[in-house]
Amino acid sequence: MAANGAECEQPQKRLGPKDKQNGSSTDSSLRERKQQDREERLSLVLWKRPFTTLQYFFIETIITLKEWTWKLWQRRGVVFLAIVLFSLFSMAYSIEGSHQQYVQYLEKKFLWCAYWVGLGILSSVGLGTGLHTFLLYLGPHIASVTLAAYECGSVNFPEPPYPAQIMCPEEEALQESISLWTIMSKVRLEACMWGAGTAIGELPPYFMARAARLSGADPDDEDYEEFEEMLEQAQSAQDFASRAKLAVQNMVQKVGFFGILACASIPNPLFDLAGITCGHFLIPFWTFFGATLIGKAIIKMHIQKLFVIITFSKHIVEQMVSLIGVIPGVGASLQKPFREYLEAQRAKLHNPAGDGASASESWLSWVFEKVVLVMVCYFILSIINSMAQSYAKRLQQKKYSEEKTK
């Protein structure tokens, strides 16, 4: 019987290498096919295939709306409670009384905070490509408050939300000593709200990776597929980008809360990988979100805020404008519009609202407005392309499943 058992084992040992060879060839062909499908999806953009892209975008939009409607129906208790609270607030908002001053105060604060939280979410959420709202909105806002504080000698201009433009206080007051802390306190609310929005925008990669790990399903996400490939090839990684991604993954996995906090507290383009890592290794939600919120809304936000305030301090701005004039050949011509722009901003700070005297806008503000417009348009285009590619992937996955059932 022992001999028979040995004879039975021998064929299995001989077939092992062949099975491995067949498995490896199957895996390589599957990997090649997935790569071809990925390249085909990436070619689905408005400027190459406009009609197909728009068609897939509208279909994916309808599918997404159906999925969201179904999820809301599953949580109809929470939705009903939200409707009741909204109805009560609407009643309090419309009924006249002494409570109106508190309602209006809460409304202004809520809309102001929601505005910056929304911009923060747009900056980090994975819709096509993130809209760089810090460079377009929060950074210029902090810079304008900094310039106004030094020009007015005070930060007693209206509390957020500001009017259409910041203006120095009308009454003559004693000049305050403007410090970094004073300006940081003035813009702390909007900066922290923006940072909280960026933390919320990091949640989709975490939830996607966590759901994929718990269900064992193949997730519909390119970054997660890249993450799994990186884990498989961890030992053979040679290039700098792969080693940097592995370093982030190892820090988050081994250090935990403080590793996530360190990654979130500095400008880190690889932080999406931290969210995927936390979801993949089932790190608790509050560990991930708590560290991300503290890192982005408090530590990182104060670093960025401090940098902008120092950069746009009165003496630094004057030195930078002076240095522009040193550039040989074009220095004087470049220096002039910058000086005119600064003088126009200072004049606006001292002009009371309603005065007809308004300085003509310089070409710098015109260029900035057009840059903002171009970036917003590119952001919208990237969302359309991304959703069209998502629907293309749905079709490819449906094709895979049909082939498996045959």
PDB file of C-alpha atoms in Angstrom, residues 50-279:
ATOM      1  CA  PRO A  50     -16.121  62.899 -28.320  1.00  0.00           C
ATOM      2  CA  PHE A  51     -19.444  61.213 -29.179  1.00  0.00           C
ATOM      3  CA  THR A  52     -18.597  57.874 -27.528  1.00  0.00           C
ATOM      4  CA  THR A  53     -17.201  59.659 -24.481  1.00  0.00           C
ATOM      5  CA  LEU A  54     -20.330  61.771 -24.018  1.00  0.00           C
ATOM      6  CA  GLN A  55     -22.595  58.756 -24.561  1.00  0.00           C
ATOM      7  CA  TYR A  56     -20.714  56.683 -21.949  1.00  0.00           C
ATOM      8  CA  PHE A  57     -20.653  59.669 -19.579  1.00  0.00           C
ATOM      9  CA  PHE A  58     -24.457  60.090 -19.656  1.00  0.00           C
ATOM     10  CA  ILE A  59     -25.033  56.343 -19.206  1.00  0.00           C
ATOM     11  CA  GLU A  60     -22.607  56.194 -16.268  1.00  0.00           C
ATOM     12  CA  THR A  61     -24.285  59.264 -14.733  1.00  0.00           C
ATOM     13  CA  ILE A  62     -27.698  57.558 -14.889  1.00  0.00           C
ATOM     14  CA  ILE A  63     -26.267  54.338 -13.376  1.00  0.00           C
ATOM     15  CA  THR A  64     -24.570  56.300 -10.577  1.00  0.00           C
ATOM     16  CA  LEU A  65     -27.766  58.227  -9.795  1.00  0.00           C
ATOM     17  CA  LYS A  66     -29.704  54.939  -9.622  1.00  0.00           C
ATOM     18  CA  GLU A  67     -27.107  53.483  -7.236  1.00  0.00           C
ATOM     19  CA  TRP A  68     -27.223  56.575  -5.003  1.00  0.00           C
ATOM     20  CA  THR A  69     -31.050  56.527  -5.013  1.00  0.00           C
ATOM     21  CA  TRP A  70     -31.031  52.890  -3.941  1.00  0.00           C
ATOM     22  CA  LYS A  71     -28.520  53.610  -1.153  1.00  0.00           C
ATOM     23  CA  LEU A  72     -30.640  56.519   0.075  1.00  0.00           C
ATOM     24  CA  TRP A  73     -33.712  54.270   0.047  1.00  0.00           C
ATOM     25  CA  GLN A  74     -31.841  51.712   2.168  1.00  0.00           C
ATOM     26  CA  ARG A  75     -31.109  54.501   4.666  1.00  0.00           C
ATOM     27  CA  ARG A  76     -34.558  56.068   4.459  1.00  0.00           C
ATOM     28  CA  GLY A  77     -34.706  56.558   8.234  1.00  0.00           C
ATOM     29  CA  VAL A  78     -31.692  58.874   8.156  1.00  0.00           C
ATOM     30  CA  VAL A  79     -33.079  60.630   5.074  1.00  0.00           C
ATOM     31  CA  PHE A  80     -36.443  61.153   6.799  1.00  0.00           C
ATOM     32  CA  LEU A  81     -34.716  62.601   9.882  1.00  0.00           C
ATOM     33  CA  ALA A  82     -32.699  64.966   7.667  1.00  0.00           C
ATOM     34  CA  ILE A  83     -35.897  66.115   5.897  1.00  0.00           C
ATOM     35  CA  VAL A  84     -37.595  66.756   9.258  1.00  0.00           C
ATOM     36  CA  LEU A  85     -34.635  68.793  10.530  1.00  0.00           C
ATOM     37  CA  PHE A  86     -34.509  70.754   7.270  1.00  0.00           C
ATOM     38  CA  SER A  87     -38.240  71.464   7.519  1.00  0.00           C
ATOM     39  CA  LEU A  88     -37.885  72.718  11.102  1.00  0.00           C
ATOM     40  CA  PHE A  89     -35.002  74.969  10.118  1.00  0.00           C
ATOM     41  CA  SER A  90     -37.025  76.299   7.151  1.00  0.00           C
ATOM     42  CA  MET A  91     -39.891  77.140   9.495  1.00  0.00           C
ATOM     43  CA  ALA A  92     -37.557  78.904  11.913  1.00  0.00           C
ATOM     44  CA  TYR A  93     -35.996  80.741   8.966  1.00  0.00           C
ATOM     45  CA  SER A  94     -39.317  82.016   7.591  1.00  0.00           C
ATOM     46  CA  ILE A  95     -41.095  82.938  10.854  1.00  0.00           C
ATOM     47  CA  GLU A  96     -40.384  86.480  12.071  1.00  0.00           C
ATOM     48  CA  GLY A  97     -39.153  86.984  15.606  1.00  0.00           C
ATOM     49  CA  SER A  98     -36.244  87.822  17.884  1.00  0.00           C
ATOM     50  CA  HIS A  99     -34.592  84.518  16.951  1.00  0.00           C
ATOM     51  CA  GLN A 100     -33.902  85.753  13.413  1.00  0.00           C
ATOM     52  CA  GLN A 101     -30.544  87.290  14.329  1.00  0.00           C
ATOM     53  CA  TYR A 102     -29.299  83.884  15.557  1.00  0.00           C
ATOM     54  CA  VAL A 103     -30.739  82.113  12.517  1.00  0.00           C
ATOM     55  CA  GLN A 104     -28.999  84.546  10.176  1.00  0.00           C
ATOM     56  CA  TYR A 105     -25.723  84.192  12.085  1.00  0.00           C
ATOM     57  CA  LEU A 106     -25.912  80.394  11.864  1.00  0.00           C
ATOM     58  CA  GLU A 107     -26.822  80.605   8.174  1.00  0.00           C
ATOM     59  CA  LYS A 108     -23.808  82.804   7.356  1.00  0.00           C
ATOM     60  CA  LYS A 109     -21.421  80.602   9.328  1.00  0.00           C
ATOM     61  CA  PHE A 110     -22.822  77.396   7.862  1.00  0.00           C
ATOM     62  CA  LEU A 111     -22.649  78.605   4.251  1.00  0.00           C
ATOM     63  CA  TRP A 112     -19.135  80.001   4.800  1.00  0.00           C
ATOM     64  CA  CYS A 113     -17.900  76.720   6.297  1.00  0.00           C
ATOM     65  CA  ALA A 114     -19.714  74.610   3.681  1.00  0.00           C
ATOM     66  CA  TYR A 115     -18.103  76.673   0.900  1.00  0.00           C
ATOM     67  CA  TRP A 116     -14.573  75.949   2.128  1.00  0.00           C
ATOM     68  CA  VAL A 117     -15.298  72.318   3.015  1.00  0.00           C
ATOM     69  CA  GLY A 118     -16.661  71.839  -0.515  1.00  0.00           C
ATOM     70  CA  LEU A 119     -13.542  73.380  -2.055  1.00  0.00           C
ATOM     71  CA  GLY A 120     -11.389  71.102   0.105  1.00  0.00           C
ATOM     72  CA  ILE A 121     -13.299  68.018  -1.053  1.00  0.00           C
ATOM     73  CA  LEU A 122     -12.905  69.070  -4.693  1.00  0.00           C
ATOM     74  CA  SER A 123      -9.176  69.433  -4.111  1.00  0.00           C
ATOM     75  CA  SER A 124      -8.620  65.836  -2.970  1.00  0.00           C
ATOM     76  CA  VAL A 125     -11.542  63.680  -4.072  1.00  0.00           C
ATOM     77  CA  GLY A 126     -10.795  61.340  -6.966  1.00  0.00           C
ATOM     78  CA  LEU A 127     -13.053  62.882  -9.624  1.00  0.00           C
ATOM     79  CA  GLY A 128     -10.840  62.784 -12.680  1.00  0.00           C
ATOM     80  CA  THR A 129      -8.137  65.095 -11.425  1.00  0.00           C
ATOM     81  CA  GLY A 130      -8.317  67.164  -8.259  1.00  0.00           C
ATOM     82  CA  LEU A 131      -9.121  70.862  -8.592  1.00  0.00           C
ATOM     83  CA  HIS A 132      -6.226  72.766  -6.973  1.00  0.00           C
ATOM     84  CA  THR A 133      -8.499  74.922  -4.832  1.00  0.00           C
ATOM     85  CA  PHE A 134      -5.712  75.974  -2.469  1.00  0.00           C
ATOM     86  CA  LEU A 135      -3.832  77.703  -5.277  1.00  0.00           C
ATOM     87  CA  LEU A 136      -7.021  79.082  -6.835  1.00  0.00           C
ATOM     88  CA  TYR A 137      -9.083  80.125  -3.814  1.00  0.00           C
ATOM     89  CA  LEU A 138      -7.694  79.636  -0.298  1.00  0.00           C
ATOM     90  CA  GLY A 139      -4.141  80.803  -1.038  1.00  0.00           C
ATOM     91  CA  PRO A 140      -5.285  84.061  -2.714  1.00  0.00           C
ATOM     92  CA  HIS A 141      -7.801  84.616   0.098  1.00  0.00           C
ATOM     93  CA  ILE A 142      -5.087  84.313   2.793  1.00  0.00           C
ATOM     94  CA  ALA A 143      -2.798  86.539   0.715  1.00  0.00           C
ATOM     95  CA  SER A 144      -5.481  89.243   0.386  1.00  0.00           C
ATOM     96  CA  VAL A 145      -6.178  89.167   4.145  1.00  0.00           C
ATOM     97  CA  THR A 146      -2.430  89.418   4.832  1.00  0.00           C
ATOM     98  CA  LEU A 147      -1.986  92.419   2.520  1.00  0.00           C
ATOM     99  CA  ALA A 148      -5.100  94.057   3.979  1.00  0.00           C
ATOM    100  CA  ALA A 149      -3.905  93.536   7.555  1.00  0.00           C
ATOM    101  CA  TYR A 150      -0.565  95.248   6.881  1.00  0.00           C
ATOM    102  CA  GLU A 151      -2.138  98.060   4.841  1.00  0.00           C
ATOM    103  CA  CYS A 152      -4.951  98.787   7.326  1.00  0.00           C
ATOM    104  CA  GLY A 153      -2.794  98.216  10.392  1.00  0.00           C
ATOM    105  CA  SER A 154      -5.689  96.168  11.748  1.00  0.00           C
ATOM    106  CA  VAL A 155      -7.680  92.989  11.209  1.00  0.00           C
ATOM    107  CA  ASN A 156     -10.950  94.545  12.335  1.00  0.00           C
ATOM    108  CA  PHE A 157     -12.516  94.381   8.890  1.00  0.00           C
ATOM    109  CA  PRO A 158     -15.754  92.325   8.778  1.00  0.00           C
ATOM    110  CA  GLU A 159     -15.785  88.743   9.977  1.00  0.00           C
ATOM    111  CA  PRO A 160     -16.284  85.971   7.405  1.00  0.00           C
ATOM    112  CA  PRO A 161     -18.050  85.824   5.101  1.00  0.00           C
ATOM    113  CA  TYR A 162     -16.465  89.021   3.889  1.00  0.00           C
ATOM    114  CA  PRO A 163     -18.220  91.454   1.554  1.00  0.00           C
ATOM    115  CA  ALA A 164     -17.395  91.461  -2.155  1.00  0.00           C
ATOM    116  CA  GLN A 165     -14.064  93.021  -1.241  1.00  0.00           C
ATOM    117  CA  ILE A 166     -12.125  93.527   1.986  1.00  0.00           C
ATOM    118  CA  MET A 167     -12.058  97.152   3.152  1.00  0.00           C
ATOM    119  CA  CYS A 168     -10.233  98.852   5.999  1.00  0.00           C
ATOM    120  CA  PRO A 169     -12.388  99.905   8.990  1.00  0.00           C
ATOM    121  CA  GLU A 170     -13.980 103.313   8.415  1.00  0.00           C
ATOM    122  CA  GLU A 171     -13.400 104.615  11.930  1.00  0.00           C
ATOM    123  CA  GLU A 172      -9.929 105.834  12.759  1.00  0.00           C
ATOM    124  CA  ALA A 173      -8.413 103.446  15.269  1.00  0.00           C
ATOM    125  CA  LEU A 174      -5.070 102.977  16.892  1.00  0.00           C
ATOM    126  CA  GLN A 175      -2.664 101.006  14.731  1.00  0.00           C
ATOM    127  CA  GLU A 176      -2.385  97.446  15.987  1.00  0.00           C
ATOM    128  CA  SER A 177       0.829  95.504  15.968  1.00  0.00           C
ATOM    129  CA  ILE A 178       0.254  93.015  13.135  1.00  0.00           C
ATOM    130  CA  SER A 179       1.849  89.663  13.873  1.00  0.00           C
ATOM    131  CA  LEU A 180       1.772  86.287  12.171  1.00  0.00           C
ATOM    132  CA  TRP A 181      -0.473  84.960  14.930  1.00  0.00           C
ATOM    133  CA  THR A 182      -2.990  87.799  14.412  1.00  0.00           C
ATOM    134  CA  ILE A 183      -3.371  87.040  10.705  1.00  0.00           C
ATOM    135  CA  MET A 184      -3.427  83.278  11.286  1.00  0.00           C
ATOM    136  CA  SER A 185      -6.280  83.739  13.795  1.00  0.00           C
ATOM    137  CA  LYS A 186      -8.200  85.819  11.229  1.00  0.00           C
ATOM    138  CA  VAL A 187      -8.159  83.085   8.562  1.00  0.00           C
ATOM    139  CA  ARG A 188      -8.157  80.050  10.876  1.00  0.00           C
ATOM    140  CA  LEU A 189     -11.820  79.085  10.340  1.00  0.00           C
ATOM    141  CA  GLU A 190     -11.751  78.953   6.532  1.00  0.00           C
ATOM    142  CA  ALA A 191      -8.321  77.296   6.486  1.00  0.00           C
ATOM    143  CA  CYS A 192      -9.367  74.544   8.913  1.00  0.00           C
ATOM    144  CA  MET A 193     -12.642  73.977   7.037  1.00  0.00           C
ATOM    145  CA  TRP A 194     -10.709  73.611   3.781  1.00  0.00           C
ATOM    146  CA  GLY A 195      -8.332  71.153   5.465  1.00  0.00           C
ATOM    147  CA  ALA A 196     -11.284  69.159   6.841  1.00  0.00           C
ATOM    148  CA  GLY A 197     -12.696  69.011   3.309  1.00  0.00           C
ATOM    149  CA  THR A 198      -9.439  67.562   1.976  1.00  0.00           C
ATOM    150  CA  ALA A 199      -9.573  64.920   4.733  1.00  0.00           C
ATOM    151  CA  ILE A 200     -13.141  63.974   3.728  1.00  0.00           C
ATOM    152  CA  GLY A 201     -12.009  63.749   0.097  1.00  0.00           C
ATOM    153  CA  GLU A 202      -9.469  61.050   1.059  1.00  0.00           C
ATOM    154  CA  LEU A 203     -12.202  58.660   2.257  1.00  0.00           C
ATOM    155  CA  PRO A 204     -13.260  57.100  -1.116  1.00  0.00           C
ATOM    156  CA  PRO A 205      -9.922  55.233  -1.653  1.00  0.00           C
ATOM    157  CA  TYR A 206     -10.096  53.948   1.937  1.00  0.00           C
ATOM    158  CA  PHE A 207     -13.678  52.649   1.644  1.00  0.00           C
ATOM    159  CA  MET A 208     -13.040  51.171  -1.807  1.00  0.00           C
ATOM    160  CA  ALA A 209      -9.976  49.200  -0.653  1.00  0.00           C
ATOM    161  CA  ARG A 210     -11.656  48.103   2.578  1.00  0.00           C
ATOM    162  CA  ALA A 211     -14.773  46.849   0.759  1.00  0.00           C
ATOM    163  CA  ALA A 212     -12.620  45.010  -1.806  1.00  0.00           C
ATOM    164  CA  ARG A 213     -10.592  43.309   0.955  1.00  0.00           C
ATOM    165  CA  LEU A 214     -13.679  42.242   2.946  1.00  0.00           C
ATOM    166  CA  SER A 215     -15.671  41.000  -0.069  1.00  0.00           C
ATOM    167  CA  GLY A 216     -12.777  39.574  -2.070  1.00  0.00           C
ATOM    168  CA  ALA A 217     -14.209  41.225  -5.191  1.00  0.00           C
ATOM    169  CA  ASP A 218     -12.164  42.824  -7.946  1.00  0.00           C
ATOM    170  CA  PRO A 219     -12.469  46.590  -7.304  1.00  0.00           C
ATOM    171  CA  ASP A 220     -13.247  49.041 -10.092  1.00  0.00           C
ATOM    172  CA  ASP A 221     -10.210  51.228  -9.478  1.00  0.00           C
ATOM    173  CA  GLU A 222      -6.890  51.617 -11.270  1.00  0.00           C
ATOM    174  CA  ASP A 223      -5.013  52.808  -8.172  1.00  0.00           C
ATOM    175  CA  TYR A 224      -6.015  49.701  -6.209  1.00  0.00           C
ATOM    176  CA  GLU A 225      -4.876  47.425  -9.026  1.00  0.00           C
ATOM    177  CA  GLU A 226      -1.559  49.288  -9.097  1.00  0.00           C
ATOM    178  CA  PHE A 227      -1.325  48.875  -5.314  1.00  0.00           C
ATOM    179  CA  GLU A 228      -1.834  45.085  -5.553  1.00  0.00           C
ATOM    180  CA  GLU A 229       0.797  44.844  -8.300  1.00  0.00           C
ATOM    181  CA  MET A 230       3.170  46.837  -6.100  1.00  0.00           C
ATOM    182  CA  LEU A 231       2.641  44.394  -3.214  1.00  0.00           C
ATOM    183  CA  GLU A 232       3.389  41.459  -5.539  1.00  0.00           C
ATOM    184  CA  GLN A 233       6.597  43.088  -6.855  1.00  0.00           C
ATOM    185  CA  ALA A 234       7.689  44.616  -3.530  1.00  0.00           C
ATOM    186  CA  GLN A 235      11.050  42.864  -3.439  1.00  0.00           C
ATOM    187  CA  SER A 236      12.036  43.727  -7.017  1.00  0.00           C
ATOM    188  CA  ALA A 237      11.175  47.452  -6.910  1.00  0.00           C
ATOM    189  CA  GLN A 238      14.113  49.484  -8.217  1.00  0.00           C
ATOM    190  CA  ASP A 239      12.899  52.904  -9.407  1.00  0.00           C
ATOM    191  CA  PHE A 240      12.476  55.853  -7.055  1.00  0.00           C
ATOM    192  CA  ALA A 241       8.683  56.148  -7.477  1.00  0.00           C
ATOM    193  CA  SER A 242       8.111  52.497  -6.536  1.00  0.00           C
ATOM    194  CA  ARG A 243      10.425  52.773  -3.521  1.00  0.00           C
ATOM    195  CA  ALA A 244       8.609  55.949  -2.381  1.00  0.00           C
ATOM    196  CA  LYS A 245       5.236  54.204  -2.648  1.00  0.00           C
ATOM    197  CA  LEU A 246       6.574  51.222  -0.707  1.00  0.00           C
ATOM    198  CA  ALA A 247       7.948  53.553   1.962  1.00  0.00           C
ATOM    199  CA  VAL A 248       4.513  55.169   2.403  1.00  0.00           C
ATOM    200  CA  GLN A 249       2.853  51.767   2.514  1.00  0.00           C
ATOM    201  CA  ASN A 250       5.318  50.414   5.094  1.00  0.00           C
ATOM    202  CA  MET A 251       5.054  53.514   7.286  1.00  0.00           C
ATOM    203  CA  VAL A 252       1.254  53.416   7.336  1.00  0.00           C
ATOM    204  CA  GLN A 253       1.101  49.657   7.875  1.00  0.00           C
ATOM    205  CA  LYS A 254       3.728  49.403  10.630  1.00  0.00           C
ATOM    206  CA  VAL A 255       3.467  52.717  12.501  1.00  0.00           C
ATOM    207  CA  GLY A 256      -0.334  53.026  12.342  1.00  0.00           C
ATOM    208  CA  PHE A 257      -1.916  56.248  13.638  1.00  0.00           C
ATOM    209  CA  PHE A 258       1.314  58.249  13.790  1.00  0.00           C
ATOM    210  CA  GLY A 259       2.418  56.994  10.381  1.00  0.00           C
ATOM    211  CA  ILE A 260      -0.865  58.188   8.844  1.00  0.00           C
ATOM    212  CA  LEU A 261      -0.501  61.472  10.764  1.00  0.00           C
ATOM    213  CA  ALA A 262       3.017  61.977   9.378  1.00  0.00           C
ATOM    214  CA  CYS A 263       1.883  61.302   5.798  1.00  0.00           C
ATOM    215  CA  ALA A 264      -1.128  63.637   6.134  1.00  0.00           C
ATOM    216  CA  SER A 265       0.816  66.487   7.776  1.00  0.00           C
ATOM    217  CA  ILE A 266       3.041  67.273   4.801  1.00  0.00           C
ATOM    218  CA  PRO A 267       2.261  67.967   1.112  1.00  0.00           C
ATOM    219  CA  ASN A 268       2.189  64.372  -0.106  1.00  0.00           C
ATOM    220  CA  PRO A 269       1.000  63.428  -3.616  1.00  0.00           C
ATOM    221  CA  LEU A 270       1.115  59.742  -2.598  1.00  0.00           C
ATOM    222  CA  PHE A 271      -1.437  60.080   0.207  1.00  0.00           C
ATOM    223  CA  ASP A 272      -4.097  58.277  -1.880  1.00  0.00           C
ATOM    224  CA  LEU A 273      -1.854  55.241  -1.486  1.00  0.00           C
ATOM    225  CA  ALA A 274      -2.013  55.680   2.306  1.00  0.00           C
ATOM    226  CA  GLY A 275      -5.821  55.557   2.153  1.00  0.00           C
ATOM    227  CA  ILE A 276      -5.731  52.432  -0.025  1.00  0.00           C
ATOM    228  CA  THR A 277      -3.188  50.811   2.325  1.00  0.00           C
ATOM    229  CA  CYS A 278      -5.321  51.550   5.388  1.00  0.00           C
ATOM    230  CA  GLY A 279      -8.412  50.123   3.694  1.00  0.00           C
TER     231      GLY A 279
END
